[in-house]
mmCIF file of C-alpha atoms in Angstrom:
data_model
loop_
_atom_site.group_PDB
_atom_site.id
_atom_site.type_symbol
_atom_site.label_atom_id
_atom_site.label_comp_id
_atom_site.label_asym_id
_atom_site.label_seq_id
_atom_site.Cartn_x
_atom_site.Cartn_y
_atom_site.Cartn_z
ATOM 1 C CA MET A 20 3.510 -24.041 -21.892
ATOM 2 C CA THR A 21 1.887 -20.047 -22.263
ATOM 3 C CA ASP A 22 1.142 -19.017 -19.324
ATOM 4 C CA ASN A 23 4.795 -20.124 -18.070
ATOM 5 C CA LEU A 24 6.434 -18.159 -20.109
ATOM 6 C CA LEU A 25 4.170 -15.192 -19.893
ATOM 7 C CA MET A 26 5.523 -15.297 -16.168
ATOM 8 C CA LEU A 27 8.558 -15.304 -17.388
ATOM 9 C CA TYR A 28 8.486 -12.493 -19.905
ATOM 10 C CA GLY A 29 6.590 -10.203 -16.852
ATOM 11 C CA LEU A 30 9.439 -11.198 -14.164
ATOM 12 C CA ILE A 31 11.947 -11.148 -17.114
ATOM 13 C CA PHE A 32 10.805 -7.857 -17.683
ATOM 14 C CA VAL A 33 10.101 -6.759 -14.542
ATOM 15 C CA ALA A 34 13.759 -7.523 -13.205
ATOM 16 C CA ALA A 35 15.533 -5.887 -16.658
ATOM 17 C CA LEU A 36 12.518 -2.217 -15.248
ATOM 18 C CA LEU A 37 13.947 -2.665 -11.520
ATOM 19 C CA GLY A 38 17.874 -2.928 -12.778
ATOM 20 C CA VAL A 39 18.268 -0.161 -15.332
ATOM 21 C CA ASP A 40 16.270 2.544 -12.884
ATOM 22 C CA THR A 41 18.912 1.530 -10.209
ATOM 23 C CA LEU A 42 21.549 1.649 -12.635
ATOM 24 C CA LEU A 43 19.900 4.777 -13.728
ATOM 25 C CA ARG A 44 19.858 5.957 -9.972
ATOM 26 C CA ILE A 45 23.804 5.969 -9.187
ATOM 27 C CA LEU A 46 24.444 7.571 -12.589
ATOM 28 C CA THR A 47 23.120 10.382 -11.805
ATOM 29 C CA ARG A 48 23.406 10.654 -8.542
ATOM 30 C CA SER A 49 26.143 12.007 -7.073
ATOM 31 C CA ALA A 50 26.803 14.227 -11.002
ATOM 32 C CA ARG A 51 23.015 15.760 -9.771
ATOM 33 C CA SER A 52 24.380 16.616 -6.022
ATOM 34 C CA ARG A 53 27.322 18.283 -7.551
ATOM 35 C CA ARG A 54 25.199 20.564 -10.099
ATOM 36 C CA ASP A 55 22.876 21.915 -6.883
ATOM 37 C CA VAL A 56 26.241 22.700 -5.317
ATOM 38 C CA SER A 57 27.282 24.575 -9.315
ATOM 39 C CA ASN A 58 24.236 26.464 -8.623
ATOM 40 C CA ARG A 59 24.066 26.737 -5.531
ATOM 41 C CA LEU A 60 27.464 29.219 -4.692
ATOM 42 C CA GLU A 61 26.931 30.893 -8.238
ATOM 43 C CA ASN A 62 23.659 31.942 -6.824
ATOM 44 C CA ILE A 63 25.195 33.434 -3.754
ATOM 45 C CA ARG A 64 27.281 34.173 -5.580
ATOM 46 C CA GLN A 65 24.643 36.761 -8.121
ATOM 47 C CA ASN A 66 23.701 38.381 -5.170
ATOM 48 C CA SER A 67 20.161 39.339 -5.856
ATOM 49 C CA LYS A 68 20.793 38.048 -9.887
ATOM 50 C CA GLY A 69 19.442 35.091 -8.055
ATOM 51 C CA LYS A 70 18.378 34.978 -4.859
ATOM 52 C CA MET A 71 15.890 32.691 -5.246
ATOM 53 C CA GLU A 72 17.335 29.562 -6.892
ATOM 54 C CA PRO A 73 18.980 27.885 -4.640
ATOM 55 C CA HIS A 74 16.059 26.958 -2.663
ATOM 56 C CA ILE A 75 15.023 25.508 -6.130
ATOM 57 C CA GLU A 76 17.501 23.791 -6.730
ATOM 58 C CA LEU A 77 16.888 22.223 -3.455
ATOM 59 C CA LEU A 78 12.741 21.779 -4.083
ATOM 60 C CA ARG A 79 13.544 20.868 -7.903
ATOM 61 C CA SER A 80 15.400 17.709 -6.491
ATOM 62 C CA ARG A 81 13.275 16.597 -4.404
ATOM 63 C CA GLY A 82 10.677 16.448 -7.465
ATOM 64 C CA LEU A 83 8.687 20.007 -5.712
ATOM 65 C CA ALA A 84 9.089 22.407 -8.384
ATOM 66 C CA SER A 85 9.104 22.387 -11.704
ATOM 67 C CA ARG A 86 11.901 21.618 -14.084
ATOM 68 C CA ALA A 87 11.395 19.623 -17.983
ATOM 69 C CA GLY A 88 10.030 16.712 -17.195
ATOM 70 C CA GLU A 89 9.229 16.475 -13.763
ATOM 71 C CA ILE A 90 6.866 17.481 -11.554
ATOM 72 C CA ASP A 91 5.329 20.613 -10.390
ATOM 73 C CA ILE A 92 3.380 21.727 -7.709
ATOM 74 C CA SER A 93 0.858 23.446 -8.766
ATOM 75 C CA ASN A 94 -1.433 20.740 -8.634
ATOM 76 C CA SER A 95 -4.112 17.679 -6.042
ATOM 77 C CA ALA A 96 -1.808 15.436 -7.673
ATOM 78 C CA SER A 97 1.641 16.338 -7.347
ATOM 79 C CA ARG A 98 1.545 17.554 -4.099
ATOM 80 C CA PHE A 99 0.336 14.406 -3.401
ATOM 81 C CA LEU A 100 3.845 13.182 -4.602
ATOM 82 C CA GLY A 101 5.621 15.655 -4.032
ATOM 83 C CA GLN A 102 4.726 14.935 0.149
ATOM 84 C CA THR A 103 5.320 10.784 -0.727
ATOM 85 C CA GLY A 104 9.180 12.061 -0.780
ATOM 86 C CA ILE A 105 10.184 10.626 -3.640
ATOM 87 C CA ARG A 106 12.589 11.045 -6.476
ATOM 88 C CA ILE A 107 11.129 10.355 -9.492
ATOM 89 C CA SER A 108 10.412 12.726 -12.736
ATOM 90 C CA VAL A 109 8.261 11.594 -15.342
ATOM 91 C CA PRO A 110 9.442 8.895 -17.504
ATOM 92 C CA ARG A 111 9.961 7.010 -14.516
ATOM 93 C CA MET A 112 6.601 7.300 -13.465
ATOM 94 C CA ALA A 113 5.831 6.524 -16.402
ATOM 95 C CA ALA A 114 7.323 3.361 -16.856
ATOM 96 C CA TYR A 115 6.463 2.403 -12.855
ATOM 97 C CA LEU A 116 3.563 2.202 -14.751
ATOM 98 C CA LEU A 117 3.560 0.832 -16.636
ATOM 99 C CA ALA A 118 5.213 -1.863 -15.014
ATOM 100 C CA PHE A 119 2.719 -2.339 -12.786
ATOM 101 C CA ILE A 120 0.085 -2.888 -15.821
ATOM 102 C CA PHE A 121 1.948 -5.388 -17.042
ATOM 103 C CA LEU A 122 2.515 -7.657 -13.957
ATOM 104 C CA GLY A 123 -1.339 -7.059 -13.309
ATOM 105 C CA PHE A 124 -1.570 -8.623 -16.934
ATOM 106 C CA VAL A 125 0.033 -11.618 -15.801
ATOM 107 C CA ILE A 126 -2.345 -11.855 -12.882
ATOM 108 C CA GLY A 127 -5.156 -11.718 -14.230
ATOM 109 C CA ARG A 128 -4.532 -14.272 -16.654
ATOM 110 C CA LEU A 129 -2.775 -16.274 -14.267
ATOM 111 C CA VAL A 130 -4.495 -15.778 -11.116
ATOM 112 C CA VAL A 131 -8.118 -15.286 -11.263
ATOM 113 C CA GLY A 132 -8.562 -16.015 -14.532
ATOM 114 C CA VAL A 133 -10.323 -13.935 -16.304
ATOM 115 C CA THR A 134 -9.682 -13.209 -20.082
ATOM 116 C CA GLY A 135 -10.111 -10.394 -22.400
ATOM 117 C CA VAL A 136 -11.798 -6.989 -21.737
ATOM 118 C CA PHE A 137 -11.663 -8.329 -18.341
ATOM 119 C CA GLN A 138 -8.497 -8.691 -17.717
ATOM 120 C CA MET A 139 -7.340 -5.553 -19.828
ATOM 121 C CA VAL A 140 -9.783 -3.732 -16.458
ATOM 122 C CA PHE A 141 -8.224 -5.553 -13.964
ATOM 123 C CA ALA A 142 -4.054 -5.218 -15.405
ATOM 124 C CA ILE A 143 -5.123 -0.936 -15.473
ATOM 125 C CA VAL A 144 -7.615 -1.126 -11.646
ATOM 126 C CA PHE A 145 -4.319 -3.906 -10.511
ATOM 127 C CA GLY A 146 -1.823 -0.604 -11.137
ATOM 128 C CA LEU A 147 -3.742 1.784 -10.850
ATOM 129 C CA GLY A 148 -3.906 0.649 -7.227
ATOM 130 C CA LEU A 149 -0.911 -0.751 -6.209
ATOM 131 C CA SER A 150 0.991 2.754 -7.735
ATOM 132 C CA TYR A 151 -1.792 4.733 -5.433
ATOM 133 C CA GLY A 152 -1.075 2.142 -1.929
ATOM 134 C CA VAL A 153 2.185 2.455 -2.202
ATOM 135 C CA LEU A 154 2.668 5.846 -3.019
ATOM 136 C CA TRP A 155 0.163 6.262 0.223
ATOM 137 C CA TRP A 156 1.917 3.930 2.271
ATOM 138 C CA ARG A 157 4.906 6.296 1.485
ATOM 139 C CA ARG A 158 3.341 9.177 2.353
ATOM 140 C CA SER A 159 1.729 8.691 5.394
ATOM 141 C CA ARG A 160 4.878 7.440 6.503
ATOM 142 C CA ARG A 161 6.808 10.531 6.192
ATOM 143 C CA ILE A 162 4.532 12.514 7.483
ATOM 144 C CA LYS A 163 3.858 10.120 10.918
ATOM 145 C CA ALA A 164 7.854 10.643 10.787
ATOM 146 C CA PHE A 165 8.060 14.073 10.647
ATOM 147 C CA THR A 166 4.301 14.587 13.590
ATOM 148 C CA ASN A 167 6.716 12.385 15.504
ATOM 149 C CA GLN A 168 9.830 15.395 15.205
ATOM 150 C CA LEU A 169 7.844 18.335 15.375
ATOM 151 C CA PRO A 170 7.287 18.899 19.042
ATOM 152 C CA ASP A 171 11.343 18.195 20.507
ATOM 153 C CA ALA A 172 12.125 20.287 17.041
ATOM 154 C CA LEU A 173 9.477 23.317 18.568
ATOM 155 C CA ASP A 174 11.472 22.345 21.276
ATOM 156 C CA VAL A 175 14.527 23.215 20.575
ATOM 157 C CA MET A 176 13.711 26.576 18.871
ATOM 158 C CA VAL A 177 11.940 28.257 22.316
ATOM 159 C CA ARG A 178 15.133 26.618 23.769
ATOM 160 C CA SER A 179 17.190 28.317 20.957
ATOM 161 C CA LEU A 180 14.535 31.322 21.312
ATOM 162 C CA ASN A 181 14.655 31.794 25.000
ATOM 163 C CA ALA A 182 18.924 31.947 24.583
ATOM 164 C CA GLY A 183 18.494 34.958 21.846
ATOM 165 C CA HIS A 184 18.980 34.107 18.742
ATOM 166 C CA PRO A 185 16.648 35.102 16.129
ATOM 167 C CA LEU A 186 14.039 33.196 14.412
ATOM 168 C CA ASN A 187 15.687 32.060 11.764
ATOM 169 C CA SER A 188 18.149 30.712 13.237
ATOM 170 C CA SER A 189 16.322 28.957 15.607
ATOM 171 C CA ILE A 190 15.092 27.534 12.564
ATOM 172 C CA ALA A 191 18.435 27.151 10.914
ATOM 173 C CA LEU A 192 19.749 25.234 14.375
ATOM 174 C CA VAL A 193 16.564 23.285 14.186
ATOM 175 C CA ALA A 194 17.477 21.759 10.515
ATOM 176 C CA ARG A 195 21.112 21.605 11.424
ATOM 177 C CA GLU A 196 20.073 19.271 14.770
ATOM 178 C CA MET A 197 17.256 17.114 13.326
ATOM 179 C CA PRO A 198 17.441 13.976 10.541
ATOM 180 C CA ASP A 199 15.698 13.729 8.264
ATOM 181 C CA PRO A 200 12.845 14.743 7.203
ATOM 182 C CA LEU A 201 11.711 17.138 9.092
ATOM 183 C CA GLY A 202 15.115 18.375 9.283
ATOM 184 C CA SER A 203 15.658 18.690 5.475
ATOM 185 C CA GLU A 204 12.209 20.197 5.221
ATOM 186 C CA PHE A 205 12.824 22.898 8.396
ATOM 187 C CA GLY A 206 16.324 23.439 5.184
ATOM 188 C CA ILE A 207 14.302 23.706 2.372
ATOM 189 C CA LEU A 208 12.402 26.534 4.967
ATOM 190 C CA ASN A 209 15.606 27.941 5.884
ATOM 191 C CA ASP A 210 16.975 28.292 2.494
ATOM 192 C CA GLN A 211 13.339 30.862 1.294
ATOM 193 C CA MET A 212 13.429 32.620 4.742
ATOM 194 C CA THR A 213 17.343 32.902 3.774
ATOM 195 C CA PHE A 214 16.587 33.901 0.207
ATOM 196 C CA GLY A 215 13.863 36.934 0.570
ATOM 197 C CA ALA A 216 10.711 34.975 1.756
ATOM 198 C CA GLU A 217 8.210 36.042 3.704
ATOM 199 C CA LEU A 218 7.703 33.110 6.800
ATOM 200 C CA GLU A 219 4.091 32.622 5.866
ATOM 201 C CA THR A 220 4.613 32.308 2.498
ATOM 202 C CA ALA A 221 7.728 29.598 3.878
ATOM 203 C CA MET A 222 5.338 27.837 6.554
ATOM 204 C CA ILE A 223 2.293 27.571 4.069
ATOM 205 C CA ASN A 224 5.066 25.741 1.541
ATOM 206 C CA LEU A 225 5.807 23.828 4.274
ATOM 207 C CA TYR A 226 2.774 22.703 4.828
ATOM 208 C CA ASN A 227 2.506 22.993 1.289
ATOM 209 C CA ARG A 228 5.085 20.366 1.125
ATOM 210 C CA VAL A 229 4.493 17.699 4.339
ATOM 211 C CA GLY A 230 0.851 18.065 4.539
ATOM 212 C CA ALA A 231 0.258 17.045 7.707
ATOM 213 C CA SER A 232 -2.253 18.414 9.370
ATOM 214 C CA GLU A 233 0.803 19.792 12.849
ATOM 215 C CA VAL A 234 2.371 21.724 10.686
ATOM 216 C CA ASN A 235 -0.830 23.720 9.934
ATOM 217 C CA MET A 236 -1.096 24.359 13.012
ATOM 218 C CA VAL A 237 2.339 25.746 13.416
ATOM 219 C CA THR A 238 1.719 28.157 10.453
ATOM 220 C CA VAL A 239 -1.357 29.952 12.144
ATOM 221 C CA SER A 240 0.524 29.788 15.922
ATOM 222 C CA VAL A 241 3.747 31.663 13.623
ATOM 223 C CA SER A 242 1.534 33.976 11.270
ATOM 224 C CA VAL A 243 -0.764 34.972 14.346
ATOM 225 C CA GLN A 244 1.892 35.456 16.479
ATOM 226 C CA ARG A 245 3.522 38.135 14.428
ATOM 227 C CA GLY A 246 0.828 40.281 12.789
ATOM 228 C CA THR A 247 -0.621 40.567 17.673
ATOM 229 C CA GLY A 248 2.521 40.206 19.462
ATOM 230 C CA GLY A 249 3.198 37.856 21.276
ATOM 231 C CA ASN A 250 5.844 35.527 23.178
ATOM 232 C CA LEU A 251 6.662 33.707 20.670
ATOM 233 C CA ALA A 252 8.382 31.035 22.611
ATOM 234 C CA GLU A 253 5.008 30.116 25.049
ATOM 235 C CA ILE A 254 2.829 30.411 22.124
ATOM 236 C CA LEU A 255 5.717 27.474 20.351
ATOM 237 C CA THR A 256 6.199 25.525 23.842
ATOM 238 C CA ASN A 257 2.609 25.570 24.289
ATOM 239 C CA LEU A 258 1.752 23.988 21.359
ATOM 240 C CA SER A 259 4.269 21.578 21.413
ATOM 241 C CA GLN A 260 3.230 19.945 23.827
ATOM 242 C CA MET A 261 -0.275 20.056 22.305
ATOM 243 C CA ILE A 262 1.024 18.551 19.468
ATOM 244 C CA ARG A 263 2.450 15.633 22.194
ATOM 245 C CA ASP A 264 -1.332 15.389 23.132
ATOM 246 C CA ARG A 265 -3.012 14.620 20.009
ATOM 247 C CA LEU A 266 0.025 12.022 19.068
ATOM 248 C CA MET A 267 -1.530 9.975 22.015
ATOM 249 C CA LEU A 268 -5.014 10.639 22.276
ATOM 250 C CA LYS A 269 -4.297 8.973 17.788
ATOM 251 C CA ARG A 270 -2.385 6.355 18.941
ATOM 252 C CA LYS A 271 -5.100 5.593 22.445
ATOM 253 C CA ILE A 272 -7.607 6.128 19.019
ATOM 254 C CA LEU A 273 -5.907 2.859 17.286
ATOM 255 C CA ALA A 274 -6.039 1.231 20.106
ATOM 256 C CA ILE A 275 -9.118 1.299 20.801
ATOM 257 C CA SER A 276 -10.412 0.393 16.331
ATOM 258 C CA ALA A 277 -7.240 -2.287 16.708
ATOM 259 C CA GLU A 278 -10.075 -4.361 16.299
ATOM 260 C CA GLY A 279 -12.448 -3.243 13.567
ATOM 261 C CA ARG A 280 -9.398 -2.782 11.697
ATOM 262 C CA ILE A 281 -8.423 -6.827 11.737
ATOM 263 C CA THR A 282 -11.949 -7.634 11.228
ATOM 264 C CA ALA A 283 -11.258 -5.101 8.001
ATOM 265 C CA TRP A 284 -8.433 -7.146 7.339
ATOM 266 C CA ILE A 285 -9.595 -10.723 7.507
ATOM 267 C CA MET A 286 -13.273 -9.150 5.154
ATOM 268 C CA LEU A 287 -10.147 -8.752 2.633
ATOM 269 C CA LEU A 288 -7.897 -11.972 3.159
ATOM 270 C CA PHE A 289 -10.575 -14.648 3.344
ATOM 271 C CA PRO A 290 -12.356 -14.591 -0.041
ATOM 272 C CA PHE A 291 -9.389 -15.279 -2.438
ATOM 273 C CA GLY A 292 -7.670 -17.536 0.660
ATOM 274 C CA LEU A 293 -10.618 -19.914 0.972
ATOM 275 C CA TYR A 294 -10.637 -19.751 -2.988
ATOM 276 C CA TYR A 295 -6.908 -20.539 -3.412
ATOM 277 C CA MET A 296 -8.314 -23.784 -0.426
ATOM 278 C CA VAL A 297 -10.815 -24.739 -2.428
ATOM 279 C CA LYS A 298 -8.542 -25.185 -5.492
ATOM 280 C CA PHE A 299 -6.326 -27.041 -4.384
ATOM 281 C CA LEU A 300 -7.839 -29.173 -2.767
ATOM 282 C CA VAL A 301 -10.328 -29.549 -5.214
ATOM 283 C CA PRO A 302 -8.266 -28.398 -8.285
ATOM 284 C CA THR A 303 -12.089 -28.667 -10.850
ATOM 285 C CA TYR A 304 -15.099 -27.320 -8.674
ATOM 286 C CA PHE A 305 -14.624 -24.076 -10.479
ATOM 287 C CA ASP A 306 -14.639 -25.074 -14.130
ATOM 288 C CA PRO A 307 -18.830 -24.835 -14.749
ATOM 289 C CA LEU A 308 -18.598 -21.914 -13.161
ATOM 290 C CA TRP A 309 -15.857 -20.846 -15.188
ATOM 291 C CA GLU A 310 -16.877 -22.793 -18.885
ATOM 292 C CA THR A 311 -20.311 -21.525 -18.378
ATOM 293 C CA GLY A 312 -18.376 -18.171 -18.818
ATOM 294 C CA TYR A 313 -20.349 -15.653 -16.032
ATOM 295 C CA GLY A 314 -16.484 -16.112 -14.031
ATOM 296 C CA PRO A 315 -16.281 -13.107 -15.050
ATOM 297 C CA HIS A 316 -18.924 -10.913 -13.878
ATOM 298 C CA VAL A 317 -18.534 -13.507 -10.496
ATOM 299 C CA VAL A 318 -15.322 -11.938 -9.456
ATOM 300 C CA PHE A 319 -16.581 -8.789 -11.133
ATOM 301 C CA GLY A 320 -19.065 -8.446 -8.226
ATOM 302 C CA CYS A 321 -17.274 -9.886 -5.405
ATOM 303 C CA LEU A 322 -14.523 -7.132 -5.559
ATOM 304 C CA VAL A 323 -17.425 -4.907 -5.305
ATOM 305 C CA GLY A 324 -18.304 -6.096 -2.672
ATOM 306 C CA ILE A 325 -15.426 -6.306 -1.210
ATOM 307 C CA PHE A 326 -14.124 -2.101 -1.728
ATOM 308 C CA MET A 327 -18.160 -1.826 -0.537
ATOM 309 C CA GLY A 328 -16.711 -3.317 2.843
ATOM 310 C CA MET A 329 -13.743 -2.442 2.772
ATOM 311 C CA ILE A 330 -15.376 1.210 2.707
ATOM 312 C CA VAL A 331 -17.749 1.446 4.815
ATOM 313 C CA ILE A 332 -16.043 0.096 8.508
ATOM 314 C CA ARG A 333 -13.105 2.701 7.301
ATOM 315 C CA ARG A 334 -15.130 4.914 6.950
ATOM 316 C CA LEU A 335 -16.053 2.811 10.923
ATOM 317 C CA VAL A 336 -13.286 2.361 12.161
ATOM 318 C CA ASN A 337 -12.393 6.514 11.642
ATOM 319 C CA PHE A 338 -12.251 9.053 13.536
ATOM 320 C CA ASP A 339 -11.944 12.278 13.406
ATOM 321 C CA TYR A 340 -9.993 14.527 16.420
#
């Protein structure tokens, strides 16, 4: 009965947290949008007094610039969070982390069966691991979407340059025509250049916001071209084709290493599936293990072994290219 109440309270807590967060997002979305537009128009009206503020407001709206209670991109952790594209404040992030830890606390007690210090350690590791996993998944998905759009964006820039438009206009055209996430990132890039930032600085900021290595290639190519001269349209054309070939090679590598990655998932899930299958067929089978007091130690050792095996397989199926 106590375990059922604990699970019920945990589910109620998580549901209430998600409901309040959704309500706050709905209530603050329109007000934040109106405030950003007003600040942008006011800074343009003041001309030199606020030249760099519009793009800073855009960065702030996505958690990439400092503001009271929000995250700055001054270190690797905040840069990683910014590359996910998630708009989140420090209090909200802390609330989600506490919710995940509490969920791990409940799972550790009801599912894994650990208690005391081991339950607390499991809850913390579960909460931190789940938080990092969600952020890593969002970041990987966003980088993949940006990289897939980048060759087409470079082709748009090449056609614009061949038509006689300057580089700033070509970047603005990409920002208008391409969907997110590339469109919004190039929009911030165009705003930074419009309000006084150097091209090299704006491109480096773009790479820091996105995190894709292909963006670094574009940054280096554009910087070298501006320093040494040359046909920028031809450079971007070759770069676009190279990125397409790189994406094709990446997909081939994923196909070749599919067997190894499936093996990794089987090794990860099989011990848990076997444990619960045996427990379902013979509920008292593992009781002697828990009664002797060695159960938490065995579980911890198994988790460490599974984690080390996942690391080894990951190194085997990952290729540098």
